[in-house]
Tab-separated table of C-alpha atoms in Angstrom:
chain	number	residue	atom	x	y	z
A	184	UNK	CA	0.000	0.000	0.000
A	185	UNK	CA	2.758	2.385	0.849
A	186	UNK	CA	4.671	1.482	-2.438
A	187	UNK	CA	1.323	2.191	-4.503
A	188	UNK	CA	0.949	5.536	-2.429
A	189	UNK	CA	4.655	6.942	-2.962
A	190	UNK	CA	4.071	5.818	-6.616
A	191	UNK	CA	0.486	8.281	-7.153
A	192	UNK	CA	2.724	10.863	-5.201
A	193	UNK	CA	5.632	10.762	-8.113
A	194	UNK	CA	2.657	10.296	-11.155
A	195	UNK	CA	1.071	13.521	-9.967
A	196	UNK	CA	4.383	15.766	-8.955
A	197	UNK	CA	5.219	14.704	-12.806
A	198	UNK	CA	2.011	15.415	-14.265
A	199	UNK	CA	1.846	18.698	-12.761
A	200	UNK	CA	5.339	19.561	-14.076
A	201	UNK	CA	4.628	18.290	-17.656
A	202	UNK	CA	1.005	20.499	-17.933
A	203	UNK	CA	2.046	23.845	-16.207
A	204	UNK	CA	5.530	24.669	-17.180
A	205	UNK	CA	5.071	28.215	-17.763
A	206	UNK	CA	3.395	28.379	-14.435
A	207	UNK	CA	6.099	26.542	-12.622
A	208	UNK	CA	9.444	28.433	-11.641
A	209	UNK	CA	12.404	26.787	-12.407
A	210	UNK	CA	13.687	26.796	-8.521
A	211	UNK	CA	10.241	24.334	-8.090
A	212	UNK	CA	10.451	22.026	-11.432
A	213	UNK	CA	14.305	21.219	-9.697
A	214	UNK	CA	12.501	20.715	-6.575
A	215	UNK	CA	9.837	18.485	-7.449
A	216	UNK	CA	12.695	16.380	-9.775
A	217	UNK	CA	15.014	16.140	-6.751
A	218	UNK	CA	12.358	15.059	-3.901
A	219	UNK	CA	11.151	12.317	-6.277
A	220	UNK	CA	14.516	10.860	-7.068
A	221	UNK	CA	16.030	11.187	-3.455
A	222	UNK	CA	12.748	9.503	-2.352
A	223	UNK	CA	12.860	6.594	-4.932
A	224	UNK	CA	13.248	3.271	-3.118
A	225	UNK	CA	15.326	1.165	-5.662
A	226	UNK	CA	18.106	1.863	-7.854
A	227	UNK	CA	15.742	0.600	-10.474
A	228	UNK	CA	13.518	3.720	-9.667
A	229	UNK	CA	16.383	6.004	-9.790
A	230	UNK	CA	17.996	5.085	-12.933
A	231	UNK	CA	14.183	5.748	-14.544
A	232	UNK	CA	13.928	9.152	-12.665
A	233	UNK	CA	17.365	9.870	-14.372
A	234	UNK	CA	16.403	9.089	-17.121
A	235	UNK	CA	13.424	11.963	-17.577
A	236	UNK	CA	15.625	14.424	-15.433
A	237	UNK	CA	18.082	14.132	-18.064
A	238	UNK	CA	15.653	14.239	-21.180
A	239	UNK	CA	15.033	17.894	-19.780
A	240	UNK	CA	18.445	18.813	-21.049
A	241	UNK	CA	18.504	21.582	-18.877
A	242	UNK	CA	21.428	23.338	-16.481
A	243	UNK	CA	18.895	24.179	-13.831
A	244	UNK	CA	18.961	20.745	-12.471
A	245	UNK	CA	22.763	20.585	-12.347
A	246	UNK	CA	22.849	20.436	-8.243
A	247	UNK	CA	20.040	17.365	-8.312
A	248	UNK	CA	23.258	15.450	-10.690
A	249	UNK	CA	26.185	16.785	-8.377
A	250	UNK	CA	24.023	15.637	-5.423
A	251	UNK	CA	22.591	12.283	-6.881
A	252	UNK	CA	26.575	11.884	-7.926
A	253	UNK	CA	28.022	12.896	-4.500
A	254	UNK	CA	25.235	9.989	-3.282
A	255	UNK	CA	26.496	7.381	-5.195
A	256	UNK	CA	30.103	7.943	-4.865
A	257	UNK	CA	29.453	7.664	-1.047
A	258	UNK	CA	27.296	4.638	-1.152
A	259	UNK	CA	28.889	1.285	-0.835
A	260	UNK	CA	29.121	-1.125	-4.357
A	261	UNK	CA	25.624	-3.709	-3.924
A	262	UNK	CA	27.176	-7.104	-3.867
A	263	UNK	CA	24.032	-8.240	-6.384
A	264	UNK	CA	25.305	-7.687	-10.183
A	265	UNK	CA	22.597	-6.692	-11.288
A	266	UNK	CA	22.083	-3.217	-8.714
A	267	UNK	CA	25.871	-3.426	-8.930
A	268	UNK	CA	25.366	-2.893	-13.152
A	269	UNK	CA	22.399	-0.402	-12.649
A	270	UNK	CA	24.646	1.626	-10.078
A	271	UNK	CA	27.399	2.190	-12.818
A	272	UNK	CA	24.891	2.765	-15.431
A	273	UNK	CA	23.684	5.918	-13.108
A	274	UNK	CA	26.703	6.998	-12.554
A	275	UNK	CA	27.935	6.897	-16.027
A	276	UNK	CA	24.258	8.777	-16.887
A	277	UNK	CA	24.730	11.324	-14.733
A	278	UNK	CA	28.490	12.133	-15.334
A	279	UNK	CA	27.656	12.355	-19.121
A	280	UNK	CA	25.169	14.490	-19.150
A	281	UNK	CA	27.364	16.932	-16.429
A	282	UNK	CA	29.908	16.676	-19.205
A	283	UNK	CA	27.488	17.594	-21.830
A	284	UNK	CA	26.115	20.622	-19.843
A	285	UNK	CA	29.750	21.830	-18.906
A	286	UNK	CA	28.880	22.471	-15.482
A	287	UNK	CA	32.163	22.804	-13.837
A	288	UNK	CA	31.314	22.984	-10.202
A	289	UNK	CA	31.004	19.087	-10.857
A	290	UNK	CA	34.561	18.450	-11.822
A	291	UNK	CA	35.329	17.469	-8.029
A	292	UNK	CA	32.993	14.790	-7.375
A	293	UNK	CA	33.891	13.742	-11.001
A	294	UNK	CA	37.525	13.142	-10.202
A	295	UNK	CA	36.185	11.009	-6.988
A	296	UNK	CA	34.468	9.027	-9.197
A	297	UNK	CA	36.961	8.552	-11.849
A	298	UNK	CA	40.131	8.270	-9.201
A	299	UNK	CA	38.005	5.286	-7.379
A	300	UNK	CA	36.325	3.354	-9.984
A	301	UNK	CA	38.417	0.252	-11.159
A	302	UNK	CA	35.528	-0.019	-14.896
A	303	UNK	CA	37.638	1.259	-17.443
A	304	UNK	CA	34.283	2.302	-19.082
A	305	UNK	CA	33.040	4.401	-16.157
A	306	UNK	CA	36.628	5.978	-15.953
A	307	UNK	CA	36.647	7.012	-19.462
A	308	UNK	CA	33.574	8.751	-19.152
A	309	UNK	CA	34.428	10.328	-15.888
A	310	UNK	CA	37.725	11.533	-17.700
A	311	UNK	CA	35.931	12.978	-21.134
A	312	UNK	CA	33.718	14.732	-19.052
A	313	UNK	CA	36.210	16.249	-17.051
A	314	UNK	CA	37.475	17.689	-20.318
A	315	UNK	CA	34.350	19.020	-21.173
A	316	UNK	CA	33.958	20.412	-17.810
A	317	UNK	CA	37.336	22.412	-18.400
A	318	UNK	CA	39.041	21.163	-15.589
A	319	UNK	CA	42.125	21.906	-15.857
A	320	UNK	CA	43.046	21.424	-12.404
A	321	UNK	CA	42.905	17.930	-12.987
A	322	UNK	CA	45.278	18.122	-16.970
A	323	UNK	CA	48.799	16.961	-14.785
A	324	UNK	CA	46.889	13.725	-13.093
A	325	UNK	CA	44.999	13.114	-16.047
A	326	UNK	CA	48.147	13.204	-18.436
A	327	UNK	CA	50.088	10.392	-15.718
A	328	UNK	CA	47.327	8.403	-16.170
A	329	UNK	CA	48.064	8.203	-19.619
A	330	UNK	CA	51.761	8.112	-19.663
A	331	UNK	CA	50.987	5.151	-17.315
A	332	UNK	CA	48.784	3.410	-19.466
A	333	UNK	CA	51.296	4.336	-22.316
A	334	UNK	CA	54.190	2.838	-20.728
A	335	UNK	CA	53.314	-0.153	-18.483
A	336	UNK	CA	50.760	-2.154	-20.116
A	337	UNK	CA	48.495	-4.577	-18.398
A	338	UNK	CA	46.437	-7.602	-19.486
A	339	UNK	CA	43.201	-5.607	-19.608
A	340	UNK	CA	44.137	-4.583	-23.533
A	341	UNK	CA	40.375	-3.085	-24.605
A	342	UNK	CA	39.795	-1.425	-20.915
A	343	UNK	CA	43.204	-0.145	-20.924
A	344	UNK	CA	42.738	1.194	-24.609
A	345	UNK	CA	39.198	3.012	-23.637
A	346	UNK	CA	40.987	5.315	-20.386
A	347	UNK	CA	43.827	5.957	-22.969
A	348	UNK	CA	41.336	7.173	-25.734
A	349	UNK	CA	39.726	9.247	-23.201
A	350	UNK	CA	42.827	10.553	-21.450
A	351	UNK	CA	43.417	11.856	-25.233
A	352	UNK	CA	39.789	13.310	-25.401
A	353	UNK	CA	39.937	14.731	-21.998
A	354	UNK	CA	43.357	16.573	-22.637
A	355	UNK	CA	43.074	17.684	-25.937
A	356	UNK	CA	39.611	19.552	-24.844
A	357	UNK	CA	42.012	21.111	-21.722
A	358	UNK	CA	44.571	22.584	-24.095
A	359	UNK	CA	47.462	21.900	-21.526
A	360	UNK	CA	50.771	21.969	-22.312
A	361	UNK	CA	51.517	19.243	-19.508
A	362	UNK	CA	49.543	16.987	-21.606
A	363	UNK	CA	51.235	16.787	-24.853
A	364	UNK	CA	54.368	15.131	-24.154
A	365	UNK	CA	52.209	11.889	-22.546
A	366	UNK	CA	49.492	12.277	-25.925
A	367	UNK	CA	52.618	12.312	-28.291
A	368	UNK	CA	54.428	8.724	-26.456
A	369	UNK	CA	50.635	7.344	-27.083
A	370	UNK	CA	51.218	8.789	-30.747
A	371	UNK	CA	53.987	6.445	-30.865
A	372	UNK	CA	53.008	3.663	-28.866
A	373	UNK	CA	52.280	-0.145	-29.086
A	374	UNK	CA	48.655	1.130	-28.840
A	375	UNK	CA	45.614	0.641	-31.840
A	376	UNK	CA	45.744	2.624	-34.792
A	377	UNK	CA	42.383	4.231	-33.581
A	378	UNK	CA	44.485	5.374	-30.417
A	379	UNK	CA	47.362	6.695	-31.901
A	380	UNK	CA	45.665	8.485	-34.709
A	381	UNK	CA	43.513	10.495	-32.317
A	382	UNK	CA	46.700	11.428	-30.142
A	383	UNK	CA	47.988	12.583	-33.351
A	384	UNK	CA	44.893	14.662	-34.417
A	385	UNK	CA	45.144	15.904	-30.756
A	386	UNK	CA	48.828	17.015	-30.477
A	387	UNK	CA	48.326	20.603	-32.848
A	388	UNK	CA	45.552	21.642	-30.619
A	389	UNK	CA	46.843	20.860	-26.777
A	390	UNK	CA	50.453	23.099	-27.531
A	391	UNK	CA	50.590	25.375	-30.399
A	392	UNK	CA	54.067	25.834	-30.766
A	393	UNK	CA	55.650	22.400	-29.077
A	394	UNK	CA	59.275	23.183	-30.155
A	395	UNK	CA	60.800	23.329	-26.695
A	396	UNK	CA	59.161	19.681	-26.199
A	397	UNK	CA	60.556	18.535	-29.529
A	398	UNK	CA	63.494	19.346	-30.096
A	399	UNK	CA	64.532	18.011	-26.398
A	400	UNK	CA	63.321	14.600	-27.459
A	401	UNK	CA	65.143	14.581	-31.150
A	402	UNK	CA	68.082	16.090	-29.232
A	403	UNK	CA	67.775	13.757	-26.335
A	404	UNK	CA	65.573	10.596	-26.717
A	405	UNK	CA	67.661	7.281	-27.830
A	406	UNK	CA	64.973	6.020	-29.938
A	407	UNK	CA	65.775	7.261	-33.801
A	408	UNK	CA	62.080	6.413	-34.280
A	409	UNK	CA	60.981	8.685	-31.417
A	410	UNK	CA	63.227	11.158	-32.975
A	411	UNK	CA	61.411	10.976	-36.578
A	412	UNK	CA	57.954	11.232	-34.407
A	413	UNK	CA	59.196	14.704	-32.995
A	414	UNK	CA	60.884	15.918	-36.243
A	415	UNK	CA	57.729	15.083	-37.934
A	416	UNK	CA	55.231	16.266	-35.038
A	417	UNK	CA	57.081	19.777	-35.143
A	418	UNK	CA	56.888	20.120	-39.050
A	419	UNK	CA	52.720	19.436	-38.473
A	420	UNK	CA	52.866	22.046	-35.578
A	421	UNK	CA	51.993	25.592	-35.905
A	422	UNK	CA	55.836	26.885	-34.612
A	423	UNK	CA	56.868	30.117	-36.404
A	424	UNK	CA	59.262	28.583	-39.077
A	425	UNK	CA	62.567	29.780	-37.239
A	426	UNK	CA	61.578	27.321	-34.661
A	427	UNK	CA	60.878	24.161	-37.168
A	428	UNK	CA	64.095	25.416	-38.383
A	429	UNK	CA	66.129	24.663	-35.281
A	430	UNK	CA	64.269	21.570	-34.999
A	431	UNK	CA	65.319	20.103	-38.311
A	432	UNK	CA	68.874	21.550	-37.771
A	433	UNK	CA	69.281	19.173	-34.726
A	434	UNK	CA	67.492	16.316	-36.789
A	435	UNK	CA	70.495	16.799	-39.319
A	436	UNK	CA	72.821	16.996	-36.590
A	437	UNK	CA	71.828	13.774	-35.154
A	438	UNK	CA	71.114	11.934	-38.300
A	439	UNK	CA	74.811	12.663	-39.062
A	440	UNK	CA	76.220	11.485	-35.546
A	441	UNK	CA	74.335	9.041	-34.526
A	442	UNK	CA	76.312	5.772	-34.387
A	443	UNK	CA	74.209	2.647	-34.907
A	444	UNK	CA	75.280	-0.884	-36.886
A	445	UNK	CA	71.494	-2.089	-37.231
A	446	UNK	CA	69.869	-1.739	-40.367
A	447	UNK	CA	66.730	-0.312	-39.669
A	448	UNK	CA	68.021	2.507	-37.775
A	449	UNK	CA	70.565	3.194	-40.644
A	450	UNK	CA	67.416	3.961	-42.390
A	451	UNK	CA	65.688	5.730	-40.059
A	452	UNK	CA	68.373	7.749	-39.675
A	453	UNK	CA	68.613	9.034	-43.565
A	454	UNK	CA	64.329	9.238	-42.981
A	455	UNK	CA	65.706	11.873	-40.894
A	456	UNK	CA	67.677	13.390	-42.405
A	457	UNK	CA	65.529	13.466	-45.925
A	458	UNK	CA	62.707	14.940	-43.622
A	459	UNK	CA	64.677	17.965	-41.890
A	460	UNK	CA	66.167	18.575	-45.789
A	461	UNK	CA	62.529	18.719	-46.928
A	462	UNK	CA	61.845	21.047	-44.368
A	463	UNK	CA	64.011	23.461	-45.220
A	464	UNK	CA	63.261	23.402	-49.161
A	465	UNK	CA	59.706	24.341	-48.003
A	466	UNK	CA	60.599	26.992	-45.757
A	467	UNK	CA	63.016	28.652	-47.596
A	468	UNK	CA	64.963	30.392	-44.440
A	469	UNK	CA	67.984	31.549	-43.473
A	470	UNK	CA	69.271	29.204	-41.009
A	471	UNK	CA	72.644	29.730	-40.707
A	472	UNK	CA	73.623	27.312	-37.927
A	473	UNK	CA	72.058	24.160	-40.196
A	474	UNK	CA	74.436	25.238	-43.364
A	475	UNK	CA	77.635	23.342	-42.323
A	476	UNK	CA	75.789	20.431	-41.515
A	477	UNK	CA	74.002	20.443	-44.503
A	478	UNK	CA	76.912	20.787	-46.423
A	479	UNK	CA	78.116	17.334	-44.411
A	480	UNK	CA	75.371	15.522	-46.373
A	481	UNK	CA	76.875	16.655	-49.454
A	482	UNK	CA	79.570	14.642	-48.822
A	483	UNK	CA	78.163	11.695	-47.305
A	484	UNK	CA	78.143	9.830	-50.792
A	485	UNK	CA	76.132	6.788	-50.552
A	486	UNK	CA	72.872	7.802	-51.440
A	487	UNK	CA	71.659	10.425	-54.871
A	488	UNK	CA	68.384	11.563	-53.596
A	489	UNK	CA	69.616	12.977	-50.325
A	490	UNK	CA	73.093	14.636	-51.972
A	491	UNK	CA	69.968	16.361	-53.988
A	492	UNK	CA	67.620	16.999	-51.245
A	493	UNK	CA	70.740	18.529	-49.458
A	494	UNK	CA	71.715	21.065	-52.469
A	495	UNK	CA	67.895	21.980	-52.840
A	496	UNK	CA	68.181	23.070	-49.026
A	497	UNK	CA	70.990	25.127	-49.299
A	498	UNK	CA	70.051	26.956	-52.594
A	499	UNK	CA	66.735	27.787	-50.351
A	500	UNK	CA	68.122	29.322	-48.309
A	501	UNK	CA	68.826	33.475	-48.932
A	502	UNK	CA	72.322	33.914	-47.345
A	503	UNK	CA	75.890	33.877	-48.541
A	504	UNK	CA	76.969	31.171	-46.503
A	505	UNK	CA	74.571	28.455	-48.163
A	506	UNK	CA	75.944	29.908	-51.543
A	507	UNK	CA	79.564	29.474	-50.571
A	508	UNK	CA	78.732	25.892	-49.071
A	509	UNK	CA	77.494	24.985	-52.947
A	510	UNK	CA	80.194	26.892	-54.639
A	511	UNK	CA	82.468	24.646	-52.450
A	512	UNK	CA	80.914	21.166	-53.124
A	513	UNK	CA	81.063	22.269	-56.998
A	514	UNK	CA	84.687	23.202	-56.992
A	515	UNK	CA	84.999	19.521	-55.109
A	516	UNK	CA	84.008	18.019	-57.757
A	517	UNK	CA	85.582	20.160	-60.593
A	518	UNK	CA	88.850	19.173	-59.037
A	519	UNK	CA	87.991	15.349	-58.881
A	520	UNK	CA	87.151	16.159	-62.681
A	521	UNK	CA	90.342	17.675	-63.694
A	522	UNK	CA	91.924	14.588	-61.639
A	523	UNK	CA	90.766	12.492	-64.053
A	524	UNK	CA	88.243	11.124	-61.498
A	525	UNK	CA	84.703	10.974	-63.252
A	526	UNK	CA	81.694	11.298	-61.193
A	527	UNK	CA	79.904	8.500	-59.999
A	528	UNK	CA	76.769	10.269	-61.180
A	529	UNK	CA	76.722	13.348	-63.726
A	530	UNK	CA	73.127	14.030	-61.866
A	531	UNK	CA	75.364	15.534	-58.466
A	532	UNK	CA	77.041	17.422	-60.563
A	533	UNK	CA	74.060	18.921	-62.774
A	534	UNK	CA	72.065	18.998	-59.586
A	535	UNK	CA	74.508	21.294	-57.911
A	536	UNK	CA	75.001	24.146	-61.033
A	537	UNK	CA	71.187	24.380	-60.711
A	538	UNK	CA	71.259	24.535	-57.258
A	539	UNK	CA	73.779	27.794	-57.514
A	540	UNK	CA	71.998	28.807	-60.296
A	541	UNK	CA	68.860	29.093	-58.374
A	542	UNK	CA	70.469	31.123	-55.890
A	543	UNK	CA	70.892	34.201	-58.394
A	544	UNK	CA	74.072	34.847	-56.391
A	545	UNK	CA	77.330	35.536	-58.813
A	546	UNK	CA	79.468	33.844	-56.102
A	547	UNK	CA	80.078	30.936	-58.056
A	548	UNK	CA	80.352	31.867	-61.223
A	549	UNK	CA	84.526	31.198	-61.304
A	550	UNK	CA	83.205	27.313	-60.599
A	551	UNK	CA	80.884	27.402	-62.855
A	552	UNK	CA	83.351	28.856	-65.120
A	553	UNK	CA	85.421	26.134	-64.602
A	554	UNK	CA	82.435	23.153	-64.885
A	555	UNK	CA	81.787	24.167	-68.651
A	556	UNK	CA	85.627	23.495	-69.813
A	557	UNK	CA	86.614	20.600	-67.463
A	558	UNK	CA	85.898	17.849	-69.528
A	559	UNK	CA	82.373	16.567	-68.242
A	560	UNK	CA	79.958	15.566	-70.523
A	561	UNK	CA	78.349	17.737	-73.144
A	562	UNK	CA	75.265	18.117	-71.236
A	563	UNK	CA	76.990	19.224	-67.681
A	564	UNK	CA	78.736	21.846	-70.179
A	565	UNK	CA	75.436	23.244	-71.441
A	566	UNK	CA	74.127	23.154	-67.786
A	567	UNK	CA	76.917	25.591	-66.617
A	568	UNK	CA	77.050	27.564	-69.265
A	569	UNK	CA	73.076	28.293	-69.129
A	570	UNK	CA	73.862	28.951	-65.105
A	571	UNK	CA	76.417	31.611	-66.486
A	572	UNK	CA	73.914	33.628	-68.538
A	573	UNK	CA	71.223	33.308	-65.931
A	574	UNK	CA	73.844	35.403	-63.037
């Protein structure tokens, strides 16, 4: 009888609300919502109250969700599954649709939740809406949980995998810069493809300009693929060009230096290098500190595309110094010419009187002078001589 009583109680309060709204402030609608939830017997009852609360989509009955939350982060887990399931289901509910109305006053009682709950699910959704919440606060704990999860892996693959994709979420909504160093490992992790192409998407929009971050990792980090990440992270990035500049310098630097007898890092080392050349072709900026190293790859020898790459850099760049570093390589190999030492490929050679061509500087026409009588092939003569006329 009392059951059937409470329930004609909750039928009327409801029916009232739903045929007088305009007569009904928005102080009483809350009021009416939260007696008949905090009077609901069962969970059952509850998670059907929620339900219609929520449908209202409406920020006036924020405090019923932070109180309803604070409730059921106090209560003790049921030991039946099936008020155990329904009590997660609630709380998930109700810390979406906080999330979804940005009501940041909830962010607390959110972290409670999310700090204490050992369902991956009900964490994720605890930590997304903490970034829609803009808690920032919470960015530093929120980014360990993800270098965490990044770097010690457990056996829960698919839970571990949702926090992680929410850690991502949460942080790139924060726009911390504390949280792009653990989003770029994830980047670059043993993690799914889904995973690591959202931390990806993510890293432009958490740090603006990450050079400091960067170029600390290519300069620092032992892993030549963690370098390539950086190099390649930076050259996405919105860094004023100077910046990308110093970044691809260093790439060159240790793409040069970097002593390894495996294979695959002999490659990913001239990846590198190829990338931080590229760079600078599309920038086309004077970067005077990168021009002797550069010139190094010049002289490296064992591979055509990156000798090329290398001169395209240089005759990007609009100083002297990258002119006198090609007018150099060209009298190298006018000299090896005149030796009687042919080239291995005329295509250096060709690829280098453009190169100072291109530059419009009249710095090297004496070597250019000297390319068009020193016995190279007929069409390296034409080359320098149409260099010649250009200056």
């Amino acid at each position: 009888m009392k059951r059937i009583l409470k329930k004609s109680v909750l039928f009327l309060a409801l029916f009232s609300i739903l045929l007088a709204p305009a007569v009904v402030s928005a102080d009483e609608v809350t009021e009416v919502w939260s007696r008949v939830y905090f009077t609901a017997d069962t969970l059952h009852q509850k998670y059907e109250i929620m339900l219609s609360i929520i449908e209202l989509d409406n920020r006036d009955v924020a405090p019923i969700l932070i109180e309803a939350l604070e409730e059921l982060a106090e209560q003790m887990l049921y030991f039946d599954r099936s008020d155990m399931v329904i009590q997660n289901n609630l709380k998930v509910l109700i810390i979406s649709e906080l999330g979804d109305l940005r009501v940041v006053e909830a962010a607390p009682v959110i972290f409670t939740v999310m700090k204490e709950t050992k369902d991956p699910y009900l964490k994720g959704g605890a930590l997304i809406a903490l970034g829609k919440t803009g808690a920032g606060q919470y960015a530093r704990e929120i980014a360990l949980i993800l270098r965490n999860l990044t770097l010690y892996r457990g056996d829960d693959v698919v839970g571990e995998e949702a926090i992680a994709f929410s850690c991502i979420v949460a942080l790139k909504r924060l726009g911390d810069p504390v949280g792009y160093m653990p989003v770029f490992l994830a980047s670059n992790s043993g993690f799914s493809r889904k995973i690591r192409k959202a931390a990806k998407e993510a890293l432009p929009t958490i740090l603006e300009d990450p050079t400091e971050v960067l170029l600390d990792v290519v300069e620092n980090e032992s892993s030549i693929q963690l370098k390539l990440a950086a190099l390649k992270a930076e050259s996405m990035s919105s860094a004023p060009v100077e910046n990308k500049a110093s970044v691809a310098s260093e790439a060159i630097n240790q793409g040069l230096y970097y002593k390894t007898s495996y294979i695959k890092d002999i490659a990913l080392l001239r990846e590198l290098r190829l990338l931080a050349l590229e760079m600078f072709i599309t920038y086309e900026t004077a970067y005077i500190v990168a021009v002797p190293l550069i010139e190094k790859v010049l002289y490296l020898d064992y591979d055509l595309s990156e000798t090329i790459y290398a001169l395209e850099a240089l005759s990007a760049m609009p100083d002297k110094e990258a002119v006198q570093a090609l007018t150099r390589f060209l009298a190298f190999q006018n000299s090896r010419q005149l030796a009687g030492i042919t080239p291995r490929d005329n295509r250096v050679v060709i690829a280098t009187i453009r190169a100072i061509k291109n530059a419009k500087s009249k710095a090297g026409s004496e070597e250019l002078l000297r390319a068009k009588y020193a016995g190279y092939p007929a069409v390296v003569g034409r080359e320098a001589d149409k260099a010649l006329r250009s200056l």
